[in-house]
PDB file of N, CA and C in Angstrom:
ATOM      1  N   MET A 187     -10.588  20.362 -23.276  1.00 89.00           N
ATOM      2  CA  MET A 187      -9.089  20.194 -23.307  1.00 89.00           C
ATOM      3  C   MET A 187      -8.529  20.366 -24.809  1.00 89.00           C
ATOM      4  N   THR A 188      -7.234  20.826 -24.752  1.00 97.00           N
ATOM      5  CA  THR A 188      -6.655  21.112 -26.052  1.00 97.00           C
ATOM      6  C   THR A 188      -5.995  19.892 -26.526  1.00 97.00           C
ATOM      7  N   LYS A 189      -6.311  19.505 -27.980  1.00 98.00           N
ATOM      8  CA  LYS A 189      -5.556  18.438 -28.492  1.00 98.00           C
ATOM      9  C   LYS A 189      -4.278  18.821 -29.005  1.00 98.00           C
ATOM     10  N   TYR A 190      -3.262  17.915 -29.039  1.00 98.00           N
ATOM     11  CA  TYR A 190      -1.934  18.206 -29.350  1.00 98.00           C
ATOM     12  C   TYR A 190      -1.532  17.284 -30.650  1.00 98.00           C
ATOM     13  N   VAL A 191      -0.842  17.798 -31.622  1.00 98.00           N
ATOM     14  CA  VAL A 191      -0.569  17.197 -32.848  1.00 98.00           C
ATOM     15  C   VAL A 191       0.997  16.936 -32.962  1.00 98.00           C
ATOM     16  N   CYS A 192       1.406  15.655 -33.348  1.00 98.00           N
ATOM     17  CA  CYS A 192       2.805  15.402 -33.469  1.00 98.00           C
ATOM     18  C   CYS A 192       3.303  16.162 -34.814  1.00 98.00           C
ATOM     19  N   ASP A 193       4.397  16.875 -34.604  1.00 98.00           N
ATOM     20  CA  ASP A 193       4.857  17.593 -35.824  1.00 98.00           C
ATOM     21  C   ASP A 193       5.546  16.630 -36.716  1.00 98.00           C
ATOM     22  N   VAL A 194       5.968  15.375 -36.313  1.00 98.00           N
ATOM     23  CA  VAL A 194       6.646  14.555 -37.039  1.00 98.00           C
ATOM     24  C   VAL A 194       5.586  13.643 -38.000  1.00 98.00           C
ATOM     25  N   CYS A 195       4.574  13.013 -37.404  1.00 98.00           N
ATOM     26  CA  CYS A 195       3.821  12.105 -38.021  1.00 98.00           C
ATOM     27  C   CYS A 195       2.348  12.537 -38.143  1.00 98.00           C
ATOM     28  N   GLY A 196       1.959  13.605 -37.504  1.00 98.00           N
ATOM     29  CA  GLY A 196       0.604  14.005 -37.427  1.00 98.00           C
ATOM     30  C   GLY A 196      -0.467  13.347 -36.580  1.00 98.00           C
ATOM     31  N   TYR A 197       0.145  12.507 -35.717  1.00 98.00           N
ATOM     32  CA  TYR A 197      -0.794  11.808 -34.746  1.00 98.00           C
ATOM     33  C   TYR A 197      -1.302  12.898 -33.743  1.00 98.00           C
ATOM     34  N   VAL A 198      -2.572  12.772 -33.470  1.00 98.00           N
ATOM     35  CA  VAL A 198      -3.264  13.724 -32.664  1.00 98.00           C
ATOM     36  C   VAL A 198      -3.562  13.118 -31.342  1.00 98.00           C
ATOM     37  N   TYR A 199      -3.056  13.679 -30.132  1.00 98.00           N
ATOM     38  CA  TYR A 199      -3.229  13.368 -28.764  1.00 98.00           C
ATOM     39  C   TYR A 199      -4.543  14.052 -28.454  1.00 98.00           C
ATOM     40  N   ASP A 200      -5.507  13.220 -27.968  1.00 98.00           N
ATOM     41  CA  ASP A 200      -6.823  13.747 -27.553  1.00 98.00           C
ATOM     42  C   ASP A 200      -7.020  13.462 -26.207  1.00 98.00           C
ATOM     43  N   PRO A 201      -6.911  14.391 -25.251  1.00 98.00           N
ATOM     44  CA  PRO A 201      -6.985  14.235 -23.691  1.00 98.00           C
ATOM     45  C   PRO A 201      -8.053  13.493 -23.506  1.00 98.00           C
ATOM     46  N   GLU A 202      -9.340  13.667 -24.130  1.00 98.00           N
ATOM     47  CA  GLU A 202     -10.553  12.908 -23.757  1.00 98.00           C
ATOM     48  C   GLU A 202     -10.291  11.464 -23.917  1.00 98.00           C
ATOM     49  N   GLU A 203      -9.442  11.138 -24.818  1.00 98.00           N
ATOM     50  CA  GLU A 203      -9.204   9.648 -25.128  1.00 98.00           C
ATOM     51  C   GLU A 203      -8.193   9.080 -24.282  1.00 98.00           C
ATOM     52  N   GLY A 204      -7.149   9.956 -24.120  1.00 98.00           N
ATOM     53  CA  GLY A 204      -5.858   9.437 -23.538  1.00 98.00           C
ATOM     54  C   GLY A 204      -4.994   8.510 -24.442  1.00 98.00           C
ATOM     55  N   ASP A 205      -4.309   7.680 -23.815  1.00 98.00           N
ATOM     56  CA  ASP A 205      -3.379   6.662 -24.589  1.00 98.00           C
ATOM     57  C   ASP A 205      -3.527   5.479 -23.811  1.00 98.00           C
ATOM     58  N   PRO A 206      -4.553   4.770 -23.845  1.00 97.00           N
ATOM     59  CA  PRO A 206      -4.651   3.614 -23.123  1.00 97.00           C
ATOM     60  C   PRO A 206      -3.737   2.619 -23.227  1.00 97.00           C
ATOM     61  N   ASP A 207      -3.472   2.351 -24.484  1.00 96.00           N
ATOM     62  CA  ASP A 207      -2.508   1.337 -24.908  1.00 96.00           C
ATOM     63  C   ASP A 207      -1.176   1.523 -24.280  1.00 96.00           C
ATOM     64  N   ASN A 208      -0.716   2.708 -23.895  1.00 96.00           N
ATOM     65  CA  ASN A 208       0.476   3.095 -23.228  1.00 96.00           C
ATOM     66  C   ASN A 208       0.287   3.694 -21.771  1.00 96.00           C
ATOM     67  N   GLY A 209      -0.876   3.269 -21.027  1.00 96.00           N
ATOM     68  CA  GLY A 209      -1.056   3.489 -19.794  1.00 96.00           C
ATOM     69  C   GLY A 209      -1.392   4.956 -19.364  1.00 96.00           C
ATOM     70  N   VAL A 210      -2.053   5.748 -20.349  1.00 98.00           N
ATOM     71  CA  VAL A 210      -2.523   7.012 -20.076  1.00 98.00           C
ATOM     72  C   VAL A 210      -3.897   6.902 -19.989  1.00 98.00           C
ATOM     73  N   ASP A 211      -4.522   7.240 -18.949  1.00 98.00           N
ATOM     74  CA  ASP A 211      -6.016   7.167 -18.902  1.00 98.00           C
ATOM     75  C   ASP A 211      -6.727   8.303 -19.531  1.00 98.00           C
ATOM     76  N   PRO A 212      -8.006   8.191 -20.001  1.00 98.00           N
ATOM     77  CA  PRO A 212      -8.684   9.199 -20.640  1.00 98.00           C
ATOM     78  C   PRO A 212      -8.923  10.117 -19.656  1.00 98.00           C
ATOM     79  N   GLY A 213      -8.968  11.537 -20.050  1.00 98.00           N
ATOM     80  CA  GLY A 213      -9.116  12.794 -19.191  1.00 98.00           C
ATOM     81  C   GLY A 213      -7.635  13.208 -18.913  1.00 98.00           C
ATOM     82  N   THR A 214      -6.515  12.592 -19.333  1.00 98.00           N
ATOM     83  CA  THR A 214      -5.277  13.208 -18.902  1.00 98.00           C
ATOM     84  C   THR A 214      -4.808  14.289 -19.875  1.00 98.00           C
ATOM     85  N   ALA A 215      -4.702  15.425 -19.393  1.00 98.00           N
ATOM     86  CA  ALA A 215      -4.292  16.571 -20.094  1.00 98.00           C
ATOM     87  C   ALA A 215      -2.801  16.274 -20.553  1.00 98.00           C
ATOM     88  N   PHE A 216      -2.499  17.032 -21.877  1.00 98.00           N
ATOM     89  CA  PHE A 216      -1.075  16.719 -22.341  1.00 98.00           C
ATOM     90  C   PHE A 216      -0.093  17.075 -21.436  1.00 98.00           C
ATOM     91  N   ALA A 217      -0.265  18.252 -20.723  1.00 97.00           N
ATOM     92  CA  ALA A 217       0.726  18.641 -19.688  1.00 97.00           C
ATOM     93  C   ALA A 217       0.988  17.653 -18.614  1.00 97.00           C
ATOM     94  N   ASP A 218       0.032  16.993 -18.393  1.00 98.00           N
ATOM     95  CA  ASP A 218       0.098  15.972 -17.312  1.00 98.00           C
ATOM     96  C   ASP A 218       0.728  14.496 -17.704  1.00 98.00           C
ATOM     97  N   LEU A 219       0.936  14.446 -19.142  1.00 98.00           N
ATOM     98  CA  LEU A 219       1.720  13.149 -19.518  1.00 98.00           C
ATOM     99  C   LEU A 219       2.972  13.042 -18.919  1.00 98.00           C
ATOM    100  N   PRO A 220       3.358  11.923 -18.667  1.00 96.00           N
ATOM    101  CA  PRO A 220       4.831  11.666 -18.115  1.00 96.00           C
ATOM    102  C   PRO A 220       5.831  12.155 -19.081  1.00 96.00           C
ATOM    103  N   GLU A 221       6.891  12.808 -18.458  1.00 95.00           N
ATOM    104  CA  GLU A 221       8.114  13.397 -19.431  1.00 95.00           C
ATOM    105  C   GLU A 221       8.632  12.326 -20.347  1.00 95.00           C
ATOM    106  N   ASP A 222       8.473  11.130 -20.034  1.00 96.00           N
ATOM    107  CA  ASP A 222       9.213  10.087 -21.068  1.00 96.00           C
ATOM    108  C   ASP A 222       8.147   9.552 -21.935  1.00 96.00           C
ATOM    109  N   TRP A 223       6.762  10.051 -22.082  1.00 98.00           N
ATOM    110  CA  TRP A 223       5.863   9.682 -22.872  1.00 98.00           C
ATOM    111  C   TRP A 223       6.331   9.903 -24.230  1.00 98.00           C
ATOM    112  N   VAL A 224       6.030   9.258 -25.373  1.00 98.00           N
ATOM    113  CA  VAL A 224       6.397   9.345 -26.794  1.00 98.00           C
ATOM    114  C   VAL A 224       5.229   9.147 -27.628  1.00 98.00           C
ATOM    115  N   CYS A 225       5.234   9.597 -28.746  1.00 98.00           N
ATOM    116  CA  CYS A 225       4.239   9.493 -29.736  1.00 98.00           C
ATOM    117  C   CYS A 225       3.930   8.013 -29.996  1.00 98.00           C
ATOM    118  N   PRO A 226       2.836   7.464 -29.827  1.00 98.00           N
ATOM    119  CA  PRO A 226       2.637   6.062 -29.965  1.00 98.00           C
ATOM    120  C   PRO A 226       2.740   5.630 -31.540  1.00 98.00           C
ATOM    121  N   LEU A 227       2.837   6.469 -32.387  1.00 98.00           N
ATOM    122  CA  LEU A 227       3.128   6.069 -33.890  1.00 98.00           C
ATOM    123  C   LEU A 227       4.448   6.182 -34.348  1.00 98.00           C
ATOM    124  N   CYS A 228       5.103   7.185 -33.902  1.00 98.00           N
ATOM    125  CA  CYS A 228       6.502   7.411 -34.498  1.00 98.00           C
ATOM    126  C   CYS A 228       7.663   7.547 -33.431  1.00 98.00           C
ATOM    127  N   GLY A 229       7.206   7.509 -32.147  1.00 98.00           N
ATOM    128  CA  GLY A 229       8.279   7.599 -31.077  1.00 98.00           C
ATOM    129  C   GLY A 229       8.805   9.071 -30.915  1.00 98.00           C
ATOM    130  N   ALA A 230       8.196  10.040 -31.423  1.00 98.00           N
ATOM    131  CA  ALA A 230       8.734  11.417 -31.148  1.00 98.00           C
ATOM    132  C   ALA A 230       8.656  11.899 -29.673  1.00 98.00           C
ATOM    133  N   SER A 231       9.158  12.693 -29.143  1.00 98.00           N
ATOM    134  CA  SER A 231       9.067  13.117 -27.716  1.00 98.00           C
ATOM    135  C   SER A 231       7.876  14.149 -27.647  1.00 98.00           C
ATOM    136  N   LYS A 232       7.601  14.493 -26.600  1.00 98.00           N
ATOM    137  CA  LYS A 232       6.601  15.441 -26.111  1.00 98.00           C
ATOM    138  C   LYS A 232       6.878  16.888 -26.844  1.00 98.00           C
ATOM    139  N   ASP A 233       8.283  17.109 -26.903  1.00 98.00           N
ATOM    140  CA  ASP A 233       8.644  18.385 -27.337  1.00 98.00           C
ATOM    141  C   ASP A 233       8.456  18.640 -28.849  1.00 98.00           C
ATOM    142  N   ASP A 234       7.971  17.435 -29.605  1.00 98.00           N
ATOM    143  CA  ASP A 234       7.671  17.427 -30.908  1.00 98.00           C
ATOM    144  C   ASP A 234       6.221  17.628 -31.136  1.00 98.00           C
ATOM    145  N   PHE A 235       5.464  17.991 -30.164  1.00 98.00           N
ATOM    146  CA  PHE A 235       3.959  18.184 -30.298  1.00 98.00           C
ATOM    147  C   PHE A 235       3.498  19.763 -30.236  1.00 98.00           C
ATOM    148  N   SER A 236       2.624  20.070 -31.112  1.00 98.00           N
ATOM    149  CA  SER A 236       2.112  21.384 -30.949  1.00 98.00           C
ATOM    150  C   SER A 236       0.707  21.430 -30.697  1.00 98.00           C
ATOM    151  N   PRO A 237       0.089  22.482 -29.870  1.00 98.00           N
ATOM    152  CA  PRO A 237      -1.278  22.562 -29.751  1.00 98.00           C
ATOM    153  C   PRO A 237      -2.078  22.612 -31.158  1.00 98.00           C
ATOM    154  N   GLU A 238      -3.217  21.869 -31.229  1.00 96.00           N
ATOM    155  CA  GLU A 238      -4.058  21.847 -32.504  1.00 96.00           C
ATOM    156  C   GLU A 238      -4.694  23.125 -32.611  1.00 96.00           C
ATOM    157  N   ASP A 239      -4.726  23.693 -33.762  1.00 81.00           N
ATOM    158  CA  ASP A 239      -5.478  25.038 -33.961  1.00 81.00           C
ATOM    159  C   ASP A 239      -7.047  24.689 -34.036  1.00 81.00           C
TER     160      ASP A 239
END
């Protein structure tokens, strides 16, 4: 699964790890994150993320 990087702060969302602190289970693809999910470090929206190269 593709990792996504926050364009604002550099946080990397890894689908294999998810975001358990914010209710996102491991194995959750970026596309399947809730629309109101935000970067856990800086609060940027999903629109501020890009696929990792």
